[in-house]
XYZ file of C-alpha atoms in Angstrom:
342
model
C -31.001 -13.046 121.244
C -31.888 -9.557 122.363
C -33.127 -7.325 119.392
C -30.061 -5.382 117.660
C -31.715 -2.303 118.809
C -31.651 -2.754 122.414
C -27.781 -3.561 122.256
C -25.427 -0.974 123.546
C -21.770 -0.290 123.059
C -21.262 -1.240 127.179
C -23.013 -4.482 126.599
C -20.389 -5.449 123.148
C -17.548 -4.365 125.555
C -18.603 -6.313 128.544
C -19.202 -9.676 125.893
C -15.525 -8.707 124.344
C -13.868 -7.649 127.717
C -12.810 -4.849 126.424
C -13.645 -1.032 127.769
C -16.190 1.032 126.120
C -13.769 3.334 124.565
C -12.301 0.608 122.352
C -15.325 -0.536 121.389
C -16.067 2.963 120.450
C -12.710 3.249 118.615
C -13.346 -0.220 116.049
C -16.326 1.135 115.220
C -15.046 4.548 114.357
C -12.074 2.867 112.365
C -9.573 4.660 115.035
C -5.959 3.223 114.150
C -5.277 3.343 117.742
C -6.222 -0.306 118.405
C -4.292 -3.563 118.672
C -5.211 -5.968 115.758
C -5.695 -8.601 117.817
C -8.131 -6.697 120.015
C -9.774 -5.137 116.640
C -10.159 -9.055 115.408
C -11.821 -9.784 118.683
C -14.466 -6.863 119.123
C -15.401 -7.524 115.517
C -16.395 -11.039 115.922
C -18.508 -10.291 119.271
C -20.319 -7.240 116.813
C -20.664 -10.129 114.208
C -22.007 -12.775 116.500
C -24.296 -10.739 118.396
C -25.499 -8.955 114.745
C -25.468 -5.532 116.147
C -25.285 -2.889 114.001
C -24.019 0.621 114.997
C -25.913 4.021 114.582
C -24.869 5.771 111.412
C -25.662 9.149 113.040
C -23.172 8.180 116.181
C -20.555 7.077 114.011
C -21.062 10.577 111.847
C -20.451 12.540 114.645
C -17.748 10.771 116.099
C -15.813 11.333 112.804
C -17.046 15.123 112.532
C -19.581 13.747 109.448
C -22.888 12.323 108.984
C -23.534 9.872 106.251
C -26.113 12.396 105.272
C -26.679 14.639 101.729
C -28.549 17.831 102.250
C -30.565 18.569 98.428
C -32.044 22.230 98.886
C -35.016 22.703 96.579
C -36.993 25.508 95.457
C -40.530 24.671 96.481
C -41.336 21.069 97.432
C -44.868 21.981 96.328
C -43.702 21.948 92.466
C -43.458 18.246 91.111
C -40.370 19.329 88.974
C -38.268 18.486 91.810
C -39.763 14.694 92.831
C -38.429 13.073 89.501
C -34.968 14.934 90.377
C -35.010 14.189 93.814
C -35.883 10.195 93.326
C -32.446 10.253 90.908
C -30.393 11.592 93.883
C -32.469 9.481 96.076
C -31.392 6.506 94.258
C -27.696 6.536 94.001
C -27.795 7.874 97.488
C -29.133 4.919 99.001
C -26.822 2.675 97.155
C -23.889 4.700 98.363
C -25.164 4.525 102.109
C -26.306 8.015 102.317
C -29.713 9.308 103.612
C -31.147 12.685 101.853
C -32.607 15.376 104.010
C -34.413 17.718 101.514
C -34.402 21.805 102.444
C -37.270 23.952 101.193
C -35.902 27.175 100.419
C -38.872 28.579 98.934
C -36.511 30.749 96.573
C -35.781 32.758 99.796
C -32.264 34.170 100.001
C -32.768 34.171 104.288
C -33.883 30.678 104.119
C -31.013 29.818 101.733
C -28.255 31.027 103.943
C -30.316 29.494 107.177
C -29.606 25.770 105.328
C -26.073 26.810 104.233
C -25.472 27.541 107.965
C -27.195 24.495 109.043
C -24.999 22.262 106.737
C -21.814 23.336 108.432
C -23.720 23.106 112.044
C -24.444 19.608 111.178
C -21.357 18.230 109.719
C -23.492 16.547 106.617
C -21.241 14.898 103.900
C -22.325 16.821 101.154
C -24.677 19.069 99.599
C -26.490 19.273 96.097
C -28.275 22.801 95.554
C -31.066 23.451 93.088
C -32.068 26.707 94.762
C -29.902 29.294 94.898
C -30.192 32.690 93.909
C -27.248 34.555 92.326
C -26.162 37.012 94.573
C -22.691 38.357 95.509
C -23.466 37.928 99.328
C -23.756 34.444 98.830
C -20.704 33.872 97.953
C -18.452 33.839 100.952
C -21.397 31.501 102.460
C -20.838 29.170 99.625
C -17.068 29.277 100.073
C -17.089 28.850 103.578
C -18.767 25.369 103.779
C -16.739 22.534 104.469
C -18.485 19.725 102.596
C -18.543 19.175 98.643
C -21.055 20.960 96.440
C -22.563 20.041 93.647
C -24.699 22.633 91.571
C -28.076 21.437 90.000
C -30.235 23.362 87.408
C -28.356 26.333 89.069
C -24.879 28.043 88.910
C -23.383 30.923 91.002
C -20.493 33.053 89.099
C -17.269 33.297 91.017
C -18.082 30.237 93.147
C -16.273 26.943 90.709
C -17.691 23.765 91.612
C -19.040 20.723 90.011
C -22.352 21.577 87.908
C -25.357 19.337 86.458
C -27.145 21.672 83.810
C -30.001 21.394 81.792
C -29.048 24.100 78.494
C -31.564 26.233 79.506
C -31.120 28.764 76.712
C -31.299 26.316 73.938
C -34.556 25.266 75.811
C -36.482 28.450 75.533
C -34.614 28.951 71.769
C -36.533 25.916 70.909
C -39.753 26.773 72.679
C -39.695 30.430 70.918
C -38.965 29.189 67.467
C -41.491 26.962 67.416
C -44.070 29.843 68.040
C -42.337 31.936 65.600
C -42.486 29.186 63.076
C -46.153 29.135 63.542
C -46.651 32.327 62.540
C -46.731 34.285 65.909
C -44.858 37.688 65.949
C -46.449 38.728 69.457
C -45.089 36.354 71.902
C -45.043 37.464 75.517
C -42.487 35.648 78.191
C -43.640 34.918 81.676
C -40.296 34.283 83.258
C -38.917 33.027 86.835
C -36.838 35.276 88.881
C -34.277 37.540 87.525
C -32.058 36.183 90.542
C -32.271 32.824 89.146
C -29.579 31.842 86.859
C -31.918 28.896 85.136
C -34.635 31.662 84.411
C -32.183 34.218 83.423
C -30.710 31.640 80.467
C -34.639 30.960 79.645
C -35.277 34.599 79.197
C -31.837 34.788 77.173
C -33.133 31.896 74.753
C -36.074 33.612 74.500
C -34.678 37.293 73.082
C -32.100 35.294 71.030
C -34.654 33.593 69.152
C -36.518 36.797 68.532
C -33.527 38.152 67.131
C -32.353 35.731 64.935
C -36.002 35.610 63.389
C -35.948 39.530 62.999
C -39.100 40.194 65.797
C -38.876 43.053 68.237
C -38.374 42.539 71.881
C -39.906 45.066 73.940
C -39.467 45.180 77.907
C -43.378 44.970 78.435
C -42.857 41.284 76.332
C -41.440 40.000 79.545
C -42.674 39.717 82.608
C -41.364 38.415 85.841
C -43.027 35.466 87.837
C -42.191 32.992 90.778
C -42.807 29.700 88.751
C -46.230 29.171 90.892
C -49.559 28.330 89.147
C -51.040 31.516 90.692
C -48.677 33.437 89.242
C -49.866 32.044 85.896
C -53.331 32.791 86.999
C -52.569 36.500 87.671
C -50.768 36.476 83.902
C -53.795 34.771 82.498
C -56.121 37.807 84.144
C -53.676 40.597 82.631
C -53.846 38.813 79.272
C -57.706 39.122 79.533
C -57.613 42.792 79.956
C -54.986 43.846 77.888
C -55.354 45.773 74.766
C -56.043 43.030 72.156
C -53.921 45.174 69.577
C -51.167 44.476 72.148
C -51.251 41.580 73.994
C -49.481 38.264 72.780
C -50.837 35.894 70.331
C -48.748 33.264 71.807
C -46.663 32.785 75.481
C -44.020 31.367 76.416
C -44.104 30.558 80.120
C -40.739 29.626 82.153
C -42.070 26.602 83.413
C -45.206 23.932 83.062
C -47.019 25.112 86.789
C -47.241 29.057 85.367
C -48.686 27.554 81.609
C -51.205 25.675 83.730
C -51.888 28.743 85.546
C -52.543 31.067 82.289
C -54.580 27.916 80.734
C -56.937 27.429 83.837
C -57.954 31.083 83.963
C -58.382 31.768 80.064
C -60.031 28.254 79.542
C -62.463 29.381 82.246
C -63.123 32.838 80.295
C -63.901 30.874 77.294
C -60.638 31.827 75.304
C -59.648 28.922 73.127
C -56.803 27.418 73.177
C -54.594 27.382 70.777
C -57.065 28.895 68.366
C -57.021 32.496 70.183
C -53.504 32.098 71.910
C -50.720 29.101 71.888
C -49.087 28.422 75.218
C -45.852 26.670 75.938
C -44.401 25.696 79.488
C -41.092 24.052 80.262
C -40.264 20.870 82.140
C -42.420 18.614 81.172
C -44.100 17.262 84.057
C -46.078 14.194 84.597
C -49.248 16.057 84.862
C -49.046 18.395 81.347
C -49.724 15.468 79.371
C -52.713 14.634 81.503
C -54.093 18.094 81.500
C -57.627 18.669 79.942
C -55.875 20.464 77.185
C -52.136 18.481 76.920
C -49.457 21.220 77.052
C -46.420 21.933 74.545
C -43.456 22.098 76.935
C -39.480 21.831 77.138
C -38.331 18.721 78.470
C -35.505 18.006 81.024
C -34.272 14.777 81.350
C -35.137 15.168 85.657
C -34.217 11.761 86.853
C -30.677 11.527 84.912
C -30.192 15.156 86.062
C -30.411 14.032 89.806
C -28.503 10.860 89.139
C -25.775 12.333 87.610
C -25.569 15.365 90.218
C -25.366 12.617 93.305
C -22.807 10.488 91.407
C -20.720 13.855 91.030
C -21.244 14.462 94.782
C -20.137 11.044 95.685
C -17.067 10.892 93.575
C -16.331 14.300 95.030
C -16.657 12.961 98.726
C -14.800 9.919 98.032
C -12.027 12.031 96.545
C -11.881 10.619 93.412
C -11.656 13.466 91.370
C -9.803 16.898 91.023
C -10.877 18.727 88.338
C -14.447 20.483 88.315
C -16.823 18.575 86.829
C -19.366 20.026 84.550
C -22.427 18.309 82.691
C -25.062 19.526 80.533
C -27.734 17.675 79.139
C -29.523 18.726 76.047
C -33.514 20.013 76.044
C -36.136 18.576 73.785
C -39.473 19.898 72.863
C -42.504 18.010 72.726
C -45.542 19.604 70.891
C -48.904 18.825 72.338
C -52.160 20.670 71.884
C -51.780 24.211 73.261
C -49.840 25.215 70.154
C -51.459 26.344 66.699
C -50.595 28.465 63.904
C -51.499 32.034 64.236
C -54.932 33.043 63.173
C -55.200 35.769 60.271
C -56.143 39.173 61.507
């Protein structure tokens, strides 16, 4: 028997004694085929172990069995476990996952959003989107279902899977306050990211609840990269010792690790001289030379839930907008300690 990859619709049609268009209609589930003819063609397909191209079938019905997954930075391992959760559910349901790296750039986001329309994907999971009003009409024009994961966009109502970033950053900041720190710096993410804004809000709320004044200089905007953390670490070294923070809350683990890298290389003792908290609980944080105190997110479960929501939406099994908010967890390791007396 010939290998199934060598078989063509023409050969199936010849063996069944029908036209190629008839075989095509059977493969795409077209109703305009007589039951007896359909059974005959399906029998030939089974006997020859023919597996039709899912791409060809998708093009025929105007939709591919592919899911788009928009992420902010493929170098950030935060996305790995989430993508694994998405992939596991997608694979079980017969979908392929296409990863699109936006680099947190609005023009690249728009490029991929338009690509979703062009290539007729079955659905889209968005983990990277900048909350700007010009994106609203772009999102609204996309015909396939969309699930927002760890992001949301104001004025765009769709299924959402989140972690409570306000609570997570509150837990991190409260931990530092209860250790006796009152000069706490926050290296935030982009102000256009809803996740980053929520983490900044939780930071500010904790300071307010404990009666600690938050000045504008206490918060610096970052880009979630190790290099940005290194620059912050250099700033800390050069800052006036009377004003520089005795504790730092970074909006993600990568920036926290960048800070630690620079400070440790200059002889700064962590946590004796400065305490540091990250966010995400990446696998490498517990393996670093100084294991990082951080806020844990249920990465895999978030990916599983997002793909489950999307699958239900594609199959039209739900009507109301779905929303799942996971609870974060503070993981205390070795980069935080009590404020020393000055």
